[in-house]
């Protein structure tokens, strides 16, 4: 992929401010500049960033309707009403259900959980789910990571005598559902100051408020923070503010004392003997939890995450691992088919958005396929499939800077249901509306996308020399973790580097380059790895100079030693 390099060039005043801040903190001015670019410019802010404290969590009662939600839950427990914890089938919904169910089970045994079947019920609060609740004498449903647009089905439940408490983080519609309480910081009337919690994060805040109201020690919640970390990574929400606190302490919990179910997943994907990062969750743990809902039933993933017997948990984790293998095969086959369709489009070079429909594609992988197409072509993408009942359902993914939710919203008159975020959305419509939707979606993208948004870019934080990457620099840099949206892993550029003599092509298919490099200005030597860039090997071995963009990572084979993870290579101009 040909990247555009965008180098942040600080002014003289900014350089001087970073040098002064670096002296105050006792860190490199380069890293001090990274803090300032994140809005951190005081000693107190830096301390809170590097050492987030659970005591800094916001008061959960700042949520609109939180007092109502806690009162209704207290009433249910006092009357021994049957409570159903209901959630979406993705990693955020599954972890949210697991967290709330596990916590409440300590105080209330008349409780159950429910995850809708993706293929039979679709996304969100379903008629089948409401009828399951009614048939099982449920009087209160706590719905997590969905529900904010389920007006009709929540009204149906209300008519049956079932109350709802909604814990969601998706954008609300014009009219809110008839629930007893709606906990959603994105409500227009919500005073809650932090708007970017995951669905599981909203569930955690509800349980925090319940605990406060009932005199339950906060320590009873801390064992559930590993679920928050998994949801934050899996749902790709910002890693600043309250999410940073939850992710930071959730990772500590995951590494020090994970739940039985989480440990089984980690053992199954080869993470049992190493420190877990958010990247491990994104690429290893999250996909396995998701695979359950994609291939079989998300309820199996909840069963694993709430399991307390290590032997049973390992059996269930192995089963979910098999689902993940099936998901990979489906994903690969569908992506290849979608790629062929895009390649055959006569106007491919002019198309600003990608919108595909095949009624036979598997529902469980269309979101992944949409993500793959976005990565390959760097265009907003919608992938639709059929559900066998005259309906089409789909997933949308976007590129940096383009709001896919607004694009979908512009076609709302063609849709039965939709929801999501700036960069990801789900939608459903009558199959007969698909041609009109595809045409209007592509027209909206063409009219509203900026050409620069269709060009993959590398946002470079600083141009440095290898001599700057000292052991102290690397130690301080690691304290910026966990990384994610709003706190990305810093990218650096070093110009005029050369092969030191030992660089070589590696990998099963000889697709990667293991590098030993020296830079011209400082004559320092660094090791690095460039994945999927073996096409550059001939130039590198020619002894000519080149420029690199990279992040600084820990060498997995030599603990404590830094290595460069090289994103792009280009000849020095």
Short mmCIF file of C-alpha atoms in Angstrom, two decimals, residues 13 25 41 56 85 87 110 118 209 213 237 241 255 258 261 290 298 323-324 336 374 385 429 460 522:
data_model
loop_
_atom_site.label_atom_id
_atom_site.label_comp_id
_atom_site.label_asym_id
_atom_site.label_seq_id
_atom_site.Cartn_x
_atom_site.Cartn_y
_atom_site.Cartn_z
CA UNK A 13 7.39 27.82 20.47
CA UNK A 25 8.71 15.54 34.07
CA UNK A 41 0.35 19.85 29.67
CA UNK A 56 -10.75 9.03 39.19
CA UNK A 85 -29.62 -9.69 31.32
CA UNK A 87 -27.08 -8.19 25.16
CA UNK A 110 -33.45 -15.39 40.19
CA UNK A 118 -27.67 -13.54 14.79
CA UNK A 209 -24.08 2.94 40.96
CA UNK A 213 -26.47 2.76 46.56
CA UNK A 237 -13.51 2.97 21.44
CA UNK A 241 -10.56 9.60 29.78
CA UNK A 255 -2.59 -10.25 33.57
CA UNK A 258 -8.06 -13.31 34.95
CA UNK A 261 -13.15 -18.37 31.34
CA UNK A 290 -16.98 -12.85 18.42
CA UNK A 298 -23.13 -15.70 21.51
CA UNK A 323 -15.79 -21.65 15.68
CA UNK A 324 -12.98 -19.17 15.10
CA UNK A 336 -12.05 -13.36 -2.12
CA UNK A 374 -12.05 -0.87 3.54
CA UNK A 385 -26.62 -10.41 2.61
CA UNK A 429 -33.95 -3.35 4.86
CA UNK A 460 4.15 10.71 12.04
CA UNK A 522 24.10 9.14 14.79
#
